[in-house]
C-alpha positions as a printed Julia matrix, in Angstrom:
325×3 Matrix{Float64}:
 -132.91  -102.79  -49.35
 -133.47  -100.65  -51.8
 -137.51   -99.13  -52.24
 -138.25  -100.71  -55.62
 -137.03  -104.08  -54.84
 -138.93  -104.24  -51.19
 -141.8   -102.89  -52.7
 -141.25  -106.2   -55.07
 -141.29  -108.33  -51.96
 -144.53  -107.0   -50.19
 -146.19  -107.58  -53.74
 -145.27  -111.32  -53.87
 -148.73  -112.31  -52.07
 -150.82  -110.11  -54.04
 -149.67  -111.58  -57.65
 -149.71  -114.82  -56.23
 -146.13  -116.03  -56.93
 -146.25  -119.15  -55.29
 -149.26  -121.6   -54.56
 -151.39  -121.64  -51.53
 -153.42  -123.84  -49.58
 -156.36  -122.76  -46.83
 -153.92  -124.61  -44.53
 -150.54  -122.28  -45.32
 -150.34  -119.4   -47.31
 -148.03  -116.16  -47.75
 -149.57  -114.91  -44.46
 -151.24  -117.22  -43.01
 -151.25  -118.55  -39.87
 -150.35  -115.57  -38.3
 -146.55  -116.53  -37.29
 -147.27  -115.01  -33.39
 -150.75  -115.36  -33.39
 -151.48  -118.74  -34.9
 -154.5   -120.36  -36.63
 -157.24  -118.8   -35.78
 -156.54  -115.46  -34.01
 -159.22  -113.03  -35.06
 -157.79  -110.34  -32.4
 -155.09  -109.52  -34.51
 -152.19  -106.9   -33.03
 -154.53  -106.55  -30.44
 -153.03  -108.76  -28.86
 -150.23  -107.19  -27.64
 -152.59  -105.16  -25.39
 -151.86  -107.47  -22.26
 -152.55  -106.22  -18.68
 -148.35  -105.09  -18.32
 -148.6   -103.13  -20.99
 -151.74  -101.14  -19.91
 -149.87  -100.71  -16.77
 -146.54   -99.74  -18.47
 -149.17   -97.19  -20.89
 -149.87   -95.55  -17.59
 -146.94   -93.91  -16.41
 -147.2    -91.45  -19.04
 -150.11   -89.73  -17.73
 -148.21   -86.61  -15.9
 -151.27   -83.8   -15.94
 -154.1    -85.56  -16.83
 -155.13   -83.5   -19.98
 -156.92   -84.99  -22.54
 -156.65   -84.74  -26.26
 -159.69   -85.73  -28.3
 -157.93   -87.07  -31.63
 -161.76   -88.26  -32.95
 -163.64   -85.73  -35.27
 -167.7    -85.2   -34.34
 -169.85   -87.29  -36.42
 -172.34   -84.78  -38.15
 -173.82   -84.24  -41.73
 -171.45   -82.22  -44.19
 -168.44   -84.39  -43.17
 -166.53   -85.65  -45.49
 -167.49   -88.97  -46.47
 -165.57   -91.4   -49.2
 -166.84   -92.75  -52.09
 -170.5    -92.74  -52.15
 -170.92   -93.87  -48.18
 -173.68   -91.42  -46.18
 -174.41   -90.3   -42.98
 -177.69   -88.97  -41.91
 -179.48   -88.82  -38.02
 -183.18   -87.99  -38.07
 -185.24   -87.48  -34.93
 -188.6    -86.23  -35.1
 -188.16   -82.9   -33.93
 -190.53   -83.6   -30.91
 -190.19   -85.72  -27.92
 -190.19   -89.47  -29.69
 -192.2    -90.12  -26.78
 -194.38   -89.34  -23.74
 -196.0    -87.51  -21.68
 -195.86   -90.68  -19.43
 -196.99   -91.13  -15.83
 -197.89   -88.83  -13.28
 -194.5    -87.2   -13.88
 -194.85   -86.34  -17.16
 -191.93   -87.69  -18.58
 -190.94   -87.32  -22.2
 -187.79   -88.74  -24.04
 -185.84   -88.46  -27.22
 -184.27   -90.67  -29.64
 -183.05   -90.38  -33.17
 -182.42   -92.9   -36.58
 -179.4    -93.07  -37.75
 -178.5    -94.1   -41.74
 -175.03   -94.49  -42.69
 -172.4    -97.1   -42.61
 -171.54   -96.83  -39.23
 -168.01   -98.63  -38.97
 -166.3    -96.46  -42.45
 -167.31   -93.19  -41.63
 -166.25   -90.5   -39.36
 -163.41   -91.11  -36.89
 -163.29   -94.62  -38.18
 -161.34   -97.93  -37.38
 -160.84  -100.69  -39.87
 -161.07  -104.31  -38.87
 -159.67  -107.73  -39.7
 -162.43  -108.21  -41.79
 -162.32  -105.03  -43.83
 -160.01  -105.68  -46.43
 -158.68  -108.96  -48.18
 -157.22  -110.56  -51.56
 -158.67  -112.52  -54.15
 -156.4   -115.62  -54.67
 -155.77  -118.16  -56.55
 -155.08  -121.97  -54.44
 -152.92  -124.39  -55.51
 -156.31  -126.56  -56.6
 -157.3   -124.22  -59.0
 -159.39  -122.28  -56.95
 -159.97  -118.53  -56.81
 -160.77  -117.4   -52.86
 -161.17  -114.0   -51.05
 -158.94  -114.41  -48.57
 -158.6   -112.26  -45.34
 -156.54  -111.69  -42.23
 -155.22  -114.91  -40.81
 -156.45  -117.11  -43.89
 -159.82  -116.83  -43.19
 -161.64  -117.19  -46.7
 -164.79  -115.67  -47.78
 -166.9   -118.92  -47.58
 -165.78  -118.62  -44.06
 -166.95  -114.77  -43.42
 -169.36  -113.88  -45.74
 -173.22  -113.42  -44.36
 -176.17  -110.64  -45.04
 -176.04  -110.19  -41.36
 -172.62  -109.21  -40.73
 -169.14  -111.31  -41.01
 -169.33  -114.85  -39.37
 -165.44  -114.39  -38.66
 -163.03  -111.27  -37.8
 -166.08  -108.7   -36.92
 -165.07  -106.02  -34.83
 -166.0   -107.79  -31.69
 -162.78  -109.78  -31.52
 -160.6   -106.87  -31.04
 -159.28  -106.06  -27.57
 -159.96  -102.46  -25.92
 -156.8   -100.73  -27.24
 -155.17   -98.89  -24.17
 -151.42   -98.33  -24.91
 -148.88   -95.97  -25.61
 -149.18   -93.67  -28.05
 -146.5    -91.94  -30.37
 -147.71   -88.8   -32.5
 -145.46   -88.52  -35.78
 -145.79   -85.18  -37.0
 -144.63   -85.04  -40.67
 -146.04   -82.24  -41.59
 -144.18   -80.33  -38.41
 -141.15   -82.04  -40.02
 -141.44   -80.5   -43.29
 -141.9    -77.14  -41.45
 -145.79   -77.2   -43.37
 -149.29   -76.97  -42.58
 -150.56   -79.06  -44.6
 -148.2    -81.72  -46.8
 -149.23   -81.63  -50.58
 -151.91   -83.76  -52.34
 -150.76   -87.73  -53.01
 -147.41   -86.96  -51.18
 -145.58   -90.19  -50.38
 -143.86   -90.21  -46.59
 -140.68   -91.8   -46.53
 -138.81   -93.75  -43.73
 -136.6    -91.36  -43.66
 -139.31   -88.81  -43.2
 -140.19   -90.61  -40.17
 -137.02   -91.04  -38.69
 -136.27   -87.15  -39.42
 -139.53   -86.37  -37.65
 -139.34   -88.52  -34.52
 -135.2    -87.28  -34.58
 -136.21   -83.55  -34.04
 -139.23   -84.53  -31.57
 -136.82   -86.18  -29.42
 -138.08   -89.54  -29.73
 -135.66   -93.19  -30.51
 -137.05   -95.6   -32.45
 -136.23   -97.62  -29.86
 -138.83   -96.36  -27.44
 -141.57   -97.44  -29.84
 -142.08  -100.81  -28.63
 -144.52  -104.29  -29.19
 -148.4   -103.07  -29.09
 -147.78   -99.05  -29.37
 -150.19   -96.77  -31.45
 -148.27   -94.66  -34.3
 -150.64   -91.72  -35.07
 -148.96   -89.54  -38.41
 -149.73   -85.47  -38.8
 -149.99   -84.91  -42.24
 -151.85   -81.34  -41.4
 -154.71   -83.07  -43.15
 -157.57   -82.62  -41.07
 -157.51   -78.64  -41.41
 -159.47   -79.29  -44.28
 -161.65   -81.39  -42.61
 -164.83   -78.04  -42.8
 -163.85   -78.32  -47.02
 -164.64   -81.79  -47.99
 -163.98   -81.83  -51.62
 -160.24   -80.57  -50.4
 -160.53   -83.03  -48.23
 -161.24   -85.71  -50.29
 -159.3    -85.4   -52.99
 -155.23   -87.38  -53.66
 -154.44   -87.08  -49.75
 -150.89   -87.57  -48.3
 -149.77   -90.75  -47.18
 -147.57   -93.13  -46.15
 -146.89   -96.26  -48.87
 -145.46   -99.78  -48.73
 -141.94   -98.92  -47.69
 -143.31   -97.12  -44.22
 -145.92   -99.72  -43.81
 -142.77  -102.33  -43.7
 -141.5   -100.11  -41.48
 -144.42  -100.43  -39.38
 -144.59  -104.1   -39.08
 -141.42  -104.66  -38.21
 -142.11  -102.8   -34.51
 -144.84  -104.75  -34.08
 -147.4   -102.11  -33.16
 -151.19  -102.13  -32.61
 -152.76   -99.95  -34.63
 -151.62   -96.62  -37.62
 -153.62   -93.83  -37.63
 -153.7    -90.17  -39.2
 -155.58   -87.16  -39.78
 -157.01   -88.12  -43.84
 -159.28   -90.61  -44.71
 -157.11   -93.82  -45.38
 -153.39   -93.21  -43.79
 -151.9    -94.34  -47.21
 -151.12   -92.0   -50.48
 -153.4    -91.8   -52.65
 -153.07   -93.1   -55.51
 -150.02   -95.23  -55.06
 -147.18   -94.48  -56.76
 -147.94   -97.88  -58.44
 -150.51   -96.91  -60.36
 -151.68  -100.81  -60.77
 -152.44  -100.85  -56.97
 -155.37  -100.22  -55.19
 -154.85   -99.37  -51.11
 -152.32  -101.7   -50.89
 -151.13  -100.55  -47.15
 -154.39  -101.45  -46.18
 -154.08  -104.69  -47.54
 -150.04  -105.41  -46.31
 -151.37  -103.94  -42.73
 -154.74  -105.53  -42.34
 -154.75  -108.26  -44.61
 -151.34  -109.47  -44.03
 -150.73  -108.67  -40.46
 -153.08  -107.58  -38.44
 -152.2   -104.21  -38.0
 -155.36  -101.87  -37.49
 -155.76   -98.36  -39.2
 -157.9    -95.69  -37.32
 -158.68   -92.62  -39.99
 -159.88   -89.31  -39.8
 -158.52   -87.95  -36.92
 -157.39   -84.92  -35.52
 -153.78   -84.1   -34.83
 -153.69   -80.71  -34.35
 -153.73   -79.77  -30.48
 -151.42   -82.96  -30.19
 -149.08   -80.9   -32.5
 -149.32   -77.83  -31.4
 -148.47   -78.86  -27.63
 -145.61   -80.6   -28.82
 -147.5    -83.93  -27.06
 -145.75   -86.48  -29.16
 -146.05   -89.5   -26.54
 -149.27   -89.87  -24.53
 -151.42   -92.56  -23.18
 -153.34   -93.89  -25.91
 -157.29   -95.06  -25.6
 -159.47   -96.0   -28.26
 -162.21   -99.28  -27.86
 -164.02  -100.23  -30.92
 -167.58  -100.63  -30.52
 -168.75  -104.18  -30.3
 -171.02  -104.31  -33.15
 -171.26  -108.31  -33.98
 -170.0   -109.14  -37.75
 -169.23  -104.84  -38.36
 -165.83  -104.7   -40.32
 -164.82  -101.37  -38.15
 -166.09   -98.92  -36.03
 -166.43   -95.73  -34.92
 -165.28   -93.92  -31.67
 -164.06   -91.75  -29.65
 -159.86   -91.94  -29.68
 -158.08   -89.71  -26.88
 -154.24   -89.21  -25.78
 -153.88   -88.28  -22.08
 -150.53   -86.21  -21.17
């Protein structure tokens, strides 16, 4: 199928074509997951596949793929981070021991920033329903009279989602294209990802159901020059995100702040991988990592681990990702 027409097809939900009920719509209920699921593609992580995740692990060395959480980050939009501790025990001397302690605040929104993973509830559609009404409508159909509260989402908050534990499959573009870093708002191709996992070595047809695709775009080597950083990163767009789906993996993630291009080569769109991924099928997205070491040992399959933090109603979280050779 040629790009511009599939990109047509993935767009049929968004320009709502056809009607819709809150009982069937373009993506909902889940076709494998059925009414309901708020787990998502983490459901694939079943107890074989844990097992089967395993027998990669040949020296034990471990890769940490999460970036430290600290001010001067780079942060999108207008989100902050900021810890404050007193700069003095926060408590004590206590008891005949003496004992002091510390603890620290913490302002920022803790699920989108950072190492960050973005839940079922993070991103959605408005729509328009075959009775005239206009809904926000999320992963699995769930609507925003359904989610919606001031004290976190009623439905598809990060608690649903199973400890990810899997295999993992680094695909380094950027080694591909023999660069360091790929250039601002750069589109990766399928054929870019075939080309890349060709010359690591890797068949398509090892990536199997539940598997963690991680993509090297060289990106996080700005990571200490956030306005670099932040600005028109590469990405992948709708045709890889197709790709994607169709080997029913877990999770995406990469080393910028959103996986996708940015901007779209549609111009009209806003993040629409996150929507066709998240929105549509429950495929998570775990930015701002770091690829590097990964890359430069040539690691390109590893035991995956990553387990988002149970905060009740959060639309993500953050973490700490690592591969294990």
């Amino acid at each position: 199928m040629k790009k511009a027409l599939l990109i047509a097809v993935l767009l049929i939900p968004f320009i709502a074509l056809q009607a819709q009920s809150k009982e069937e719509g373009p993506w909902w209920p889940h076709p494998i997951w059925g009414e309901g699921d708020q787990a998502g593609a983490s459901n694939w992580i079943t107890p074989e596949k844990i097992v089967q995740s395993f027998k990669l692990v040949e020296t034990g060395k471990i890769y940490e793929l999460g970036q430290v959480y600290e001010a001067g980050m780079p942060l999108f939009g207008k989100r902050i981070y900021e810890m404050r501790s007193p700069g003095a025990p926060s408590g004590g001397p206590v008891g005949e021991n003496n004992l002091i302690f510390n603890e620290e605040l913490l302002i920022t929104e803790i699920g989108q920033v950072g190492t960050q993973f973005d839940g079922p509830g993070h991103v959605g559609a408005q729509m328009k329903f075959d009775n005239g009404s206009i809904k926000d409508v999320y992963y699995n159909g769930f609507t925003g009279e359904e989610i919606y509260d001031s004290a976190g989402l009623k439905k598809l908050g990060v608690e649903h989602i199973k400890p990810i534990i899997t295999k993992g499959f680094l695909i380094d573009i950027a080694g591909y294209k023999n660069l360091t870093v790929l250039p601002n708002s750069y589109e990766v191709t399928v054929d870019d990802v075939k080309g890349a996992l060709k010359k690591q070595g890797i068949k398509e047809s090892d990536i199997e159901n539940g598997d963690v695709l991680l993509f090297r775009f060289g990106w996080a080597t700005l990571w200490n020059a956030p306005e670099a950083y932040n600005k028109n990163p590469p990405g992948i767009g709708l045709e890889v995100a197709q790709w994607v789906v169709d080997k029913n993996v877990t999770m995406v993630g990469s080393d910028q702040f959103g996986t996708e291009v940015i901007p779209n080569s549609n111009s009209d769109l806003e993040a629409p991988v996150h929507q066709f991924l998240i929105a549509q099928n429950g495929v998570f997205n775990l930015e701002n990592l770091n690829l590097e070491e990964l890359a430069s040992d040539k690691t390109y399959n590893f035991l995956f681990i990553f387990t988002p933090i149970r905060f009740k109603g959060a639309t993500g979280s953050p973490g700490r990702p690592i591969a294990i050779k």
